[in-house]
Amino acid sequence: MERSLTLELVRVTEAAALASASWMGLGKKDEADDAATTAMRKEFEKVPMDGVVVIGEGEMDEAPMLYIGERLGQGVAPAVDVAVDPLEGTNILAKGTWGAISVIAIADRGNLLHAPDMYMEKIAVGPQAVGKVDINAPVRDNLKAVAQAQGKDISDLVAIVLDRDRHQKIIHEIREAGARIRLISDGDVAAAINTAFPNTGVDIMFGSGGAPEGVLAAVALKCLGGEIQGRLLPQNEEEIARCVKMGLTNPHQVLFMNDLVKGDDAIFAATGVTDGELLKGIRFQGMRATTNSVVMRAKTGTVRFIEGNHRLERKTTL
């Protein structure tokens, strides 16, 4: 892949973030998602690539979506798989709370797992703890391993977990082990990424969330040298059949980094929509706006933080 694609993808996430941010706090998550999706689709028309969406968004809640199989870009080389979430955290944005982002990940064609839109059990850590955790191990053992890898006491660790009833057992086990917890309402892509940045104060992510979000997080963590492990959680025979149709003959197998994203190259880009631990949200000043984005590439390990200042009257995609 051409390295120039890194900046091209930032322009796409910026457009989606700018389009959705004006809906912040208005309680209209579908309208915000539609605005982000429309802007992202238009901006993709300018990108020199032959992209196919392998992970879209919106199947579960029937929100507007960039659909699986949709062609994106100008139809020229390189041929890439595309995973998108124009607005990760629709509820976050609707409520005006913490951590909504616009996200894209790409890899060479055939290298991203075509994850079905169902739940996935996940564990994620940053570079220091790579190879030290095991999704099959008890919570306490994984916390001990991360603490040892980072030279900390367990009491110094912060685990991030989606605040869901299904996670009560995990939450209890984390607290019993002596670690602290940051509970979040939504947005486990950002949560997984935060484990790889010491300044976010997050050491490990536990729990289940969307499988597509697991692949997006895997691309980011591959670029950052971190690790995520996952296991699909099909709820019925129909979901099992979907797994098999997408090539997962054993839907319950543990999925490692190279199962989620193959090869040595991938690009991840995200723009903050509302403030988060890693990225500031959109700031509007009349007909101007400021964006904060991160873009990273696995092949080089380069991570760039980009602040953009935009004149909104010149944005044809808004």
Short mmCIF file of C-alpha atoms in Angstrom, two decimals:
data_model
loop_
_atom_site.label_atom_id
_atom_site.label_comp_id
_atom_site.label_asym_id
_atom_site.label_seq_id
_atom_site.Cartn_x
_atom_site.Cartn_y
_atom_site.Cartn_z
CA MET A 1 0.00 0.00 0.00
CA GLU A 2 1.13 3.54 -0.70
CA ARG A 3 2.01 5.49 2.43
CA SER A 4 0.13 8.48 0.99
CA LEU A 5 -3.04 6.58 1.87
CA THR A 6 -2.48 7.39 5.53
CA LEU A 7 -3.31 11.06 5.01
CA GLU A 8 -6.09 10.23 2.56
CA LEU A 9 -7.80 8.14 5.24
CA VAL A 10 -7.47 10.92 7.81
CA ARG A 11 -9.39 13.20 5.44
CA VAL A 12 -12.15 10.60 5.35
CA THR A 13 -12.45 10.24 9.13
CA GLU A 14 -12.27 14.03 9.51
CA ALA A 15 -15.22 14.43 7.12
CA ALA A 16 -17.31 11.87 9.00
CA ALA A 17 -16.44 13.38 12.37
CA LEU A 18 -17.24 16.93 11.26
CA ALA A 19 -20.57 15.87 9.76
CA SER A 20 -21.72 14.03 12.89
CA ALA A 21 -20.39 16.40 15.54
CA SER A 22 -23.12 18.99 14.95
CA TRP A 23 -25.60 16.39 16.27
CA MET A 24 -23.76 16.11 19.59
CA GLY A 25 -26.09 16.01 22.59
CA LEU A 26 -29.31 16.21 20.56
CA GLY A 27 -30.43 12.66 21.33
CA LYS A 28 -30.59 11.69 17.64
CA LYS A 29 -28.11 8.87 17.16
CA ASP A 30 -29.45 7.63 13.81
CA GLU A 31 -29.36 11.10 12.28
CA ALA A 32 -25.78 11.54 13.48
CA ASP A 33 -24.78 8.15 12.10
CA ASP A 34 -26.41 8.94 8.77
CA ALA A 35 -24.52 12.25 8.55
CA ALA A 36 -21.22 10.53 9.30
CA THR A 37 -21.88 7.72 6.83
CA THR A 38 -22.90 10.06 4.01
CA ALA A 39 -19.84 12.27 4.47
CA MET A 40 -17.50 9.27 4.69
CA ARG A 41 -18.92 7.72 1.51
CA LYS A 42 -18.49 10.99 -0.42
CA GLU A 43 -14.93 11.53 0.79
CA PHE A 44 -13.96 7.97 -0.13
CA GLU A 45 -14.71 8.85 -3.77
CA LYS A 46 -11.49 10.89 -3.79
CA VAL A 47 -9.20 8.15 -2.43
CA PRO A 48 -6.90 6.37 -4.95
CA MET A 49 -7.61 2.76 -3.99
CA ASP A 50 -9.80 -0.19 -4.92
CA GLY A 51 -11.55 -0.85 -1.64
CA VAL A 52 -14.18 -3.39 -0.65
CA VAL A 53 -16.02 -3.07 2.67
CA VAL A 54 -15.59 -6.28 4.67
CA ILE A 55 -16.78 -4.73 7.92
CA GLY A 56 -19.53 -2.15 7.77
CA GLU A 57 -21.67 -0.75 10.52
CA GLY A 58 -25.31 -0.70 11.42
CA GLU A 59 -26.54 -4.28 10.93
CA MET A 60 -27.56 -4.78 14.55
CA ASP A 61 -29.58 -1.59 15.02
CA GLU A 62 -30.53 -1.05 11.36
CA ALA A 63 -28.79 2.31 11.32
CA PRO A 64 -27.45 3.80 8.06
CA MET A 65 -24.41 1.88 6.96
CA LEU A 66 -21.57 1.42 4.55
CA TYR A 67 -22.61 -2.07 3.59
CA ILE A 68 -20.47 -5.19 3.34
CA GLY A 69 -19.36 -5.65 -0.26
CA GLU A 70 -19.63 -1.96 -1.13
CA ARG A 71 -16.83 -0.68 -3.38
CA LEU A 72 -15.00 2.41 -2.15
CA GLY A 73 -12.33 4.61 -3.68
CA GLN A 74 -11.48 5.38 -7.29
CA GLY A 75 -11.14 1.74 -8.33
CA VAL A 76 -7.37 1.86 -8.84
CA ALA A 77 -4.56 -0.07 -7.13
CA PRO A 78 -3.97 -0.94 -4.36
CA ALA A 79 -6.75 -3.48 -3.79
CA VAL A 80 -7.67 -3.37 -0.10
CA ASP A 81 -10.13 -4.64 2.48
CA VAL A 82 -11.89 -1.83 4.32
CA ALA A 83 -13.33 -1.85 7.84
CA VAL A 84 -15.30 1.21 8.84
CA ASP A 85 -17.31 2.70 11.64
CA PRO A 86 -18.23 6.25 10.60
CA LEU A 87 -19.44 6.96 14.14
CA GLU A 88 -18.26 4.59 16.84
CA GLY A 89 -20.33 5.57 19.83
CA THR A 90 -23.66 6.73 18.43
CA ASN A 91 -25.18 6.70 21.92
CA ILE A 92 -22.16 8.59 23.24
CA LEU A 93 -22.68 11.36 20.71
CA ALA A 94 -26.43 11.47 21.23
CA LYS A 95 -25.86 12.00 24.96
CA GLY A 96 -22.87 14.33 24.50
CA THR A 97 -20.58 12.16 26.59
CA TRP A 98 -17.02 10.83 26.36
CA GLY A 99 -15.21 9.01 23.57
CA ALA A 100 -17.09 9.01 20.22
CA ILE A 101 -14.75 8.60 17.23
CA SER A 102 -14.84 8.06 13.47
CA VAL A 103 -12.76 5.03 12.43
CA ILE A 104 -11.28 3.39 9.31
CA ALA A 105 -8.91 0.44 8.93
CA ILE A 106 -7.54 -0.99 5.68
CA ALA A 107 -5.29 -3.90 4.77
CA ASP A 108 -4.32 -5.66 1.55
CA ARG A 109 -7.21 -7.56 -0.06
CA GLY A 110 -8.04 -10.74 1.82
CA ASN A 111 -6.19 -9.80 5.00
CA LEU A 112 -9.03 -8.66 7.28
CA LEU A 113 -11.30 -11.15 9.00
CA HIS A 114 -14.84 -10.85 7.64
CA ALA A 115 -16.23 -10.77 11.16
CA PRO A 116 -20.01 -11.24 11.36
CA ASP A 117 -21.97 -8.63 13.29
CA MET A 118 -22.32 -10.47 16.58
CA TYR A 119 -20.70 -10.42 20.00
CA MET A 120 -17.05 -11.26 20.57
CA GLU A 121 -15.28 -11.90 23.86
CA LYS A 122 -12.06 -9.83 23.94
CA ILE A 123 -8.93 -9.15 25.90
CA ALA A 124 -6.54 -6.39 24.82
CA VAL A 125 -3.20 -5.08 26.09
CA GLY A 126 -0.43 -2.74 25.04
CA PRO A 127 3.08 -3.59 23.83
CA GLN A 128 4.61 -4.34 27.24
CA ALA A 129 2.18 -7.19 27.91
CA VAL A 130 2.18 -8.83 24.46
CA GLY A 131 2.37 -12.61 24.80
CA LYS A 132 1.59 -12.44 28.52
CA VAL A 133 -2.21 -12.70 28.50
CA ASP A 134 -4.55 -15.54 27.61
CA ILE A 135 -8.27 -15.14 26.96
CA ASN A 136 -8.79 -18.61 28.48
CA ALA A 137 -6.98 -17.75 31.72
CA PRO A 138 -8.71 -16.44 34.87
CA VAL A 139 -9.02 -12.67 35.19
CA ARG A 140 -6.68 -12.64 38.21
CA ASP A 141 -3.93 -14.48 36.29
CA ASN A 142 -4.12 -12.02 33.40
CA LEU A 143 -3.94 -9.08 35.78
CA LYS A 144 -0.90 -10.59 37.49
CA ALA A 145 0.79 -11.10 34.13
CA VAL A 146 0.17 -7.51 33.03
CA ALA A 147 1.33 -6.13 36.38
CA GLN A 148 4.55 -8.14 36.16
CA ALA A 149 5.16 -7.09 32.56
CA GLN A 150 4.72 -3.43 33.44
CA GLY A 151 6.57 -3.53 36.76
CA LYS A 152 3.46 -2.53 38.69
CA ASP A 153 1.38 -3.84 41.55
CA ILE A 154 -2.04 -5.16 40.60
CA SER A 155 -3.53 -2.33 42.65
CA ASP A 156 -1.95 0.12 40.20
CA LEU A 157 -3.63 -1.45 37.15
CA VAL A 158 -6.72 0.01 35.50
CA ALA A 159 -8.96 -2.35 33.53
CA ILE A 160 -11.48 -0.91 31.10
CA VAL A 161 -14.82 -2.70 30.71
CA LEU A 162 -18.13 -1.94 29.01
CA ASP A 163 -20.75 -1.24 31.68
CA ARG A 164 -23.11 -4.12 30.92
CA ASP A 165 -24.99 -6.60 33.10
CA ARG A 166 -23.23 -9.45 31.29
CA HIS A 167 -19.92 -8.22 32.72
CA GLN A 168 -20.83 -8.38 36.40
CA LYS A 169 -18.73 -11.51 36.96
CA ILE A 170 -15.68 -9.96 35.27
CA ILE A 171 -16.12 -6.74 37.23
CA HIS A 172 -16.32 -8.69 40.50
CA GLU A 173 -13.18 -10.69 39.65
CA ILE A 174 -11.20 -7.57 38.74
CA ARG A 175 -12.10 -5.92 42.04
CA GLU A 176 -11.42 -9.11 44.00
CA ALA A 177 -7.94 -9.19 42.45
CA GLY A 178 -7.33 -5.64 43.66
CA ALA A 179 -7.25 -3.78 40.34
CA ARG A 180 -9.26 -0.69 39.52
CA ILE A 181 -11.90 -0.40 36.80
CA ARG A 182 -12.95 2.25 34.33
CA LEU A 183 -16.51 1.46 33.23
CA ILE A 184 -17.57 2.86 29.86
CA SER A 185 -21.03 3.11 28.32
CA ASP A 186 -19.94 2.40 24.73
CA GLY A 187 -16.93 2.55 22.43
CA ASP A 188 -14.70 -0.49 22.89
CA VAL A 189 -12.54 0.27 19.82
CA ALA A 190 -11.18 3.32 21.61
CA ALA A 191 -10.98 1.32 24.85
CA ALA A 192 -8.75 -1.33 23.25
CA ILE A 193 -6.51 1.28 21.62
CA ASN A 194 -6.09 3.12 24.91
CA THR A 195 -4.29 0.11 26.40
CA ALA A 196 -1.35 0.86 24.10
CA PHE A 197 -0.87 4.48 25.25
CA PRO A 198 0.46 4.93 28.82
CA ASN A 199 -0.93 8.48 29.07
CA THR A 200 -4.52 7.18 28.88
CA GLY A 201 -4.15 5.38 32.20
CA VAL A 202 -5.61 2.12 30.83
CA ASP A 203 -3.69 -1.16 31.14
CA ILE A 204 -6.02 -3.92 29.93
CA MET A 205 -9.45 -4.36 28.37
CA PHE A 206 -11.82 -7.19 29.29
CA GLY A 207 -15.30 -8.19 28.18
CA SER A 208 -17.47 -8.74 25.15
CA GLY A 209 -18.52 -6.30 22.46
CA GLY A 210 -19.10 -6.26 18.74
CA ALA A 211 -16.97 -8.56 16.58
CA PRO A 212 -16.50 -5.93 13.83
CA GLU A 213 -15.13 -3.55 16.45
CA GLY A 214 -12.70 -6.30 17.45
CA VAL A 215 -11.20 -6.32 13.97
CA LEU A 216 -10.92 -2.52 13.89
CA ALA A 217 -9.14 -2.61 17.26
CA ALA A 218 -6.86 -5.41 16.04
CA VAL A 219 -5.62 -3.27 13.14
CA ALA A 220 -4.83 -0.40 15.48
CA LEU A 221 -3.07 -2.65 17.98
CA LYS A 222 -1.08 -4.32 15.19
CA CYS A 223 0.18 -0.87 14.22
CA LEU A 224 0.97 -0.07 17.86
CA GLY A 225 2.62 -3.37 18.75
CA GLY A 226 -0.13 -4.37 21.16
CA GLU A 227 -2.31 -7.47 21.26
CA ILE A 228 -5.95 -8.46 21.19
CA GLN A 229 -7.44 -11.93 21.43
CA GLY A 230 -11.06 -12.68 20.64
CA ARG A 231 -13.65 -15.41 20.57
CA LEU A 232 -16.99 -15.14 18.79
CA LEU A 233 -20.12 -15.61 20.90
CA PRO A 234 -22.87 -16.74 18.52
CA GLN A 235 -26.25 -16.67 20.25
CA ASN A 236 -28.20 -19.08 18.04
CA GLU A 237 -27.98 -21.49 15.11
CA GLU A 238 -28.42 -18.68 12.62
CA GLU A 239 -25.36 -16.86 13.96
CA ILE A 240 -23.36 -20.09 13.95
CA ALA A 241 -24.31 -20.58 10.31
CA ARG A 242 -23.16 -17.04 9.53
CA CYS A 243 -19.78 -17.77 11.07
CA VAL A 244 -19.37 -20.88 8.94
CA LYS A 245 -20.47 -19.01 5.81
CA MET A 246 -17.78 -16.40 6.45
CA GLY A 247 -15.10 -19.08 6.70
CA LEU A 248 -14.98 -19.74 10.45
CA THR A 249 -15.52 -23.50 10.61
CA ASN A 250 -15.09 -23.41 14.40
CA PRO A 251 -17.00 -20.31 15.57
CA HIS A 252 -15.73 -20.77 19.15
CA GLN A 253 -12.00 -20.83 18.37
CA VAL A 254 -9.69 -18.23 19.88
CA LEU A 255 -8.83 -15.58 17.31
CA PHE A 256 -5.33 -14.15 17.56
CA MET A 257 -3.86 -11.07 15.92
CA ASN A 258 -2.99 -12.86 12.68
CA ASP A 259 -6.49 -14.33 12.50
CA LEU A 260 -8.03 -10.89 12.76
CA VAL A 261 -5.59 -9.07 10.47
CA LYS A 262 -3.05 -10.94 8.36
CA GLY A 263 0.12 -9.71 6.71
CA ASP A 264 2.65 -7.12 7.77
CA ASP A 265 0.86 -4.00 6.59
CA ALA A 266 -2.33 -2.24 7.59
CA ILE A 267 -3.41 1.34 8.18
CA PHE A 268 -5.70 2.67 10.90
CA ALA A 269 -7.13 6.19 11.18
CA ALA A 270 -9.48 7.76 13.71
CA THR A 271 -10.79 11.26 14.39
CA GLY A 272 -12.27 12.33 17.70
CA VAL A 273 -15.91 13.45 17.64
CA THR A 274 -16.34 14.01 21.37
CA ASP A 275 -13.48 14.31 23.86
CA GLY A 276 -11.73 11.08 24.85
CA GLU A 277 -8.60 9.92 26.64
CA LEU A 278 -6.58 9.89 23.41
CA LEU A 279 -8.26 12.39 21.07
CA LYS A 280 -10.05 15.67 21.59
CA GLY A 281 -13.46 16.07 20.01
CA ILE A 282 -14.51 18.55 17.33
CA ARG A 283 -14.31 22.23 18.24
CA PHE A 284 -16.56 24.57 16.24
CA GLN A 285 -15.83 28.29 15.98
CA GLY A 286 -18.40 29.81 13.64
CA MET A 287 -17.55 28.60 10.14
CA ARG A 288 -14.31 27.02 11.30
CA ALA A 289 -13.65 23.78 13.12
CA THR A 290 -10.69 21.95 14.66
CA THR A 291 -10.21 18.19 14.46
CA ASN A 292 -7.81 15.85 16.27
CA SER A 293 -6.88 12.57 14.60
CA VAL A 294 -4.48 9.67 14.88
CA VAL A 295 -3.20 7.63 11.94
CA MET A 296 -0.84 4.66 12.09
CA ARG A 297 0.71 2.08 9.81
CA ALA A 298 1.74 -1.44 10.80
CA LYS A 299 4.57 -1.80 8.28
CA THR A 300 6.54 1.15 9.64
CA GLY A 301 5.14 1.41 13.16
CA THR A 302 4.68 5.13 12.61
CA VAL A 303 1.98 6.87 14.64
CA ARG A 304 0.96 10.42 13.77
CA PHE A 305 -1.32 12.75 15.69
CA ILE A 306 -2.80 15.39 13.40
CA GLU A 307 -4.64 18.58 14.28
CA GLY A 308 -6.68 19.97 11.42
CA ASN A 309 -8.17 23.43 11.09
CA HIS A 310 -11.07 23.52 8.64
CA ARG A 311 -13.07 26.18 6.83
CA LEU A 312 -16.50 24.61 6.76
CA GLU A 313 -17.88 26.61 3.85
CA ARG A 314 -15.28 24.91 1.63
CA LYS A 315 -16.13 21.36 2.69
CA THR A 316 -18.05 19.86 -0.22
CA THR A 317 -18.80 16.64 1.66
CA LEU A 318 -20.65 18.36 4.52
#
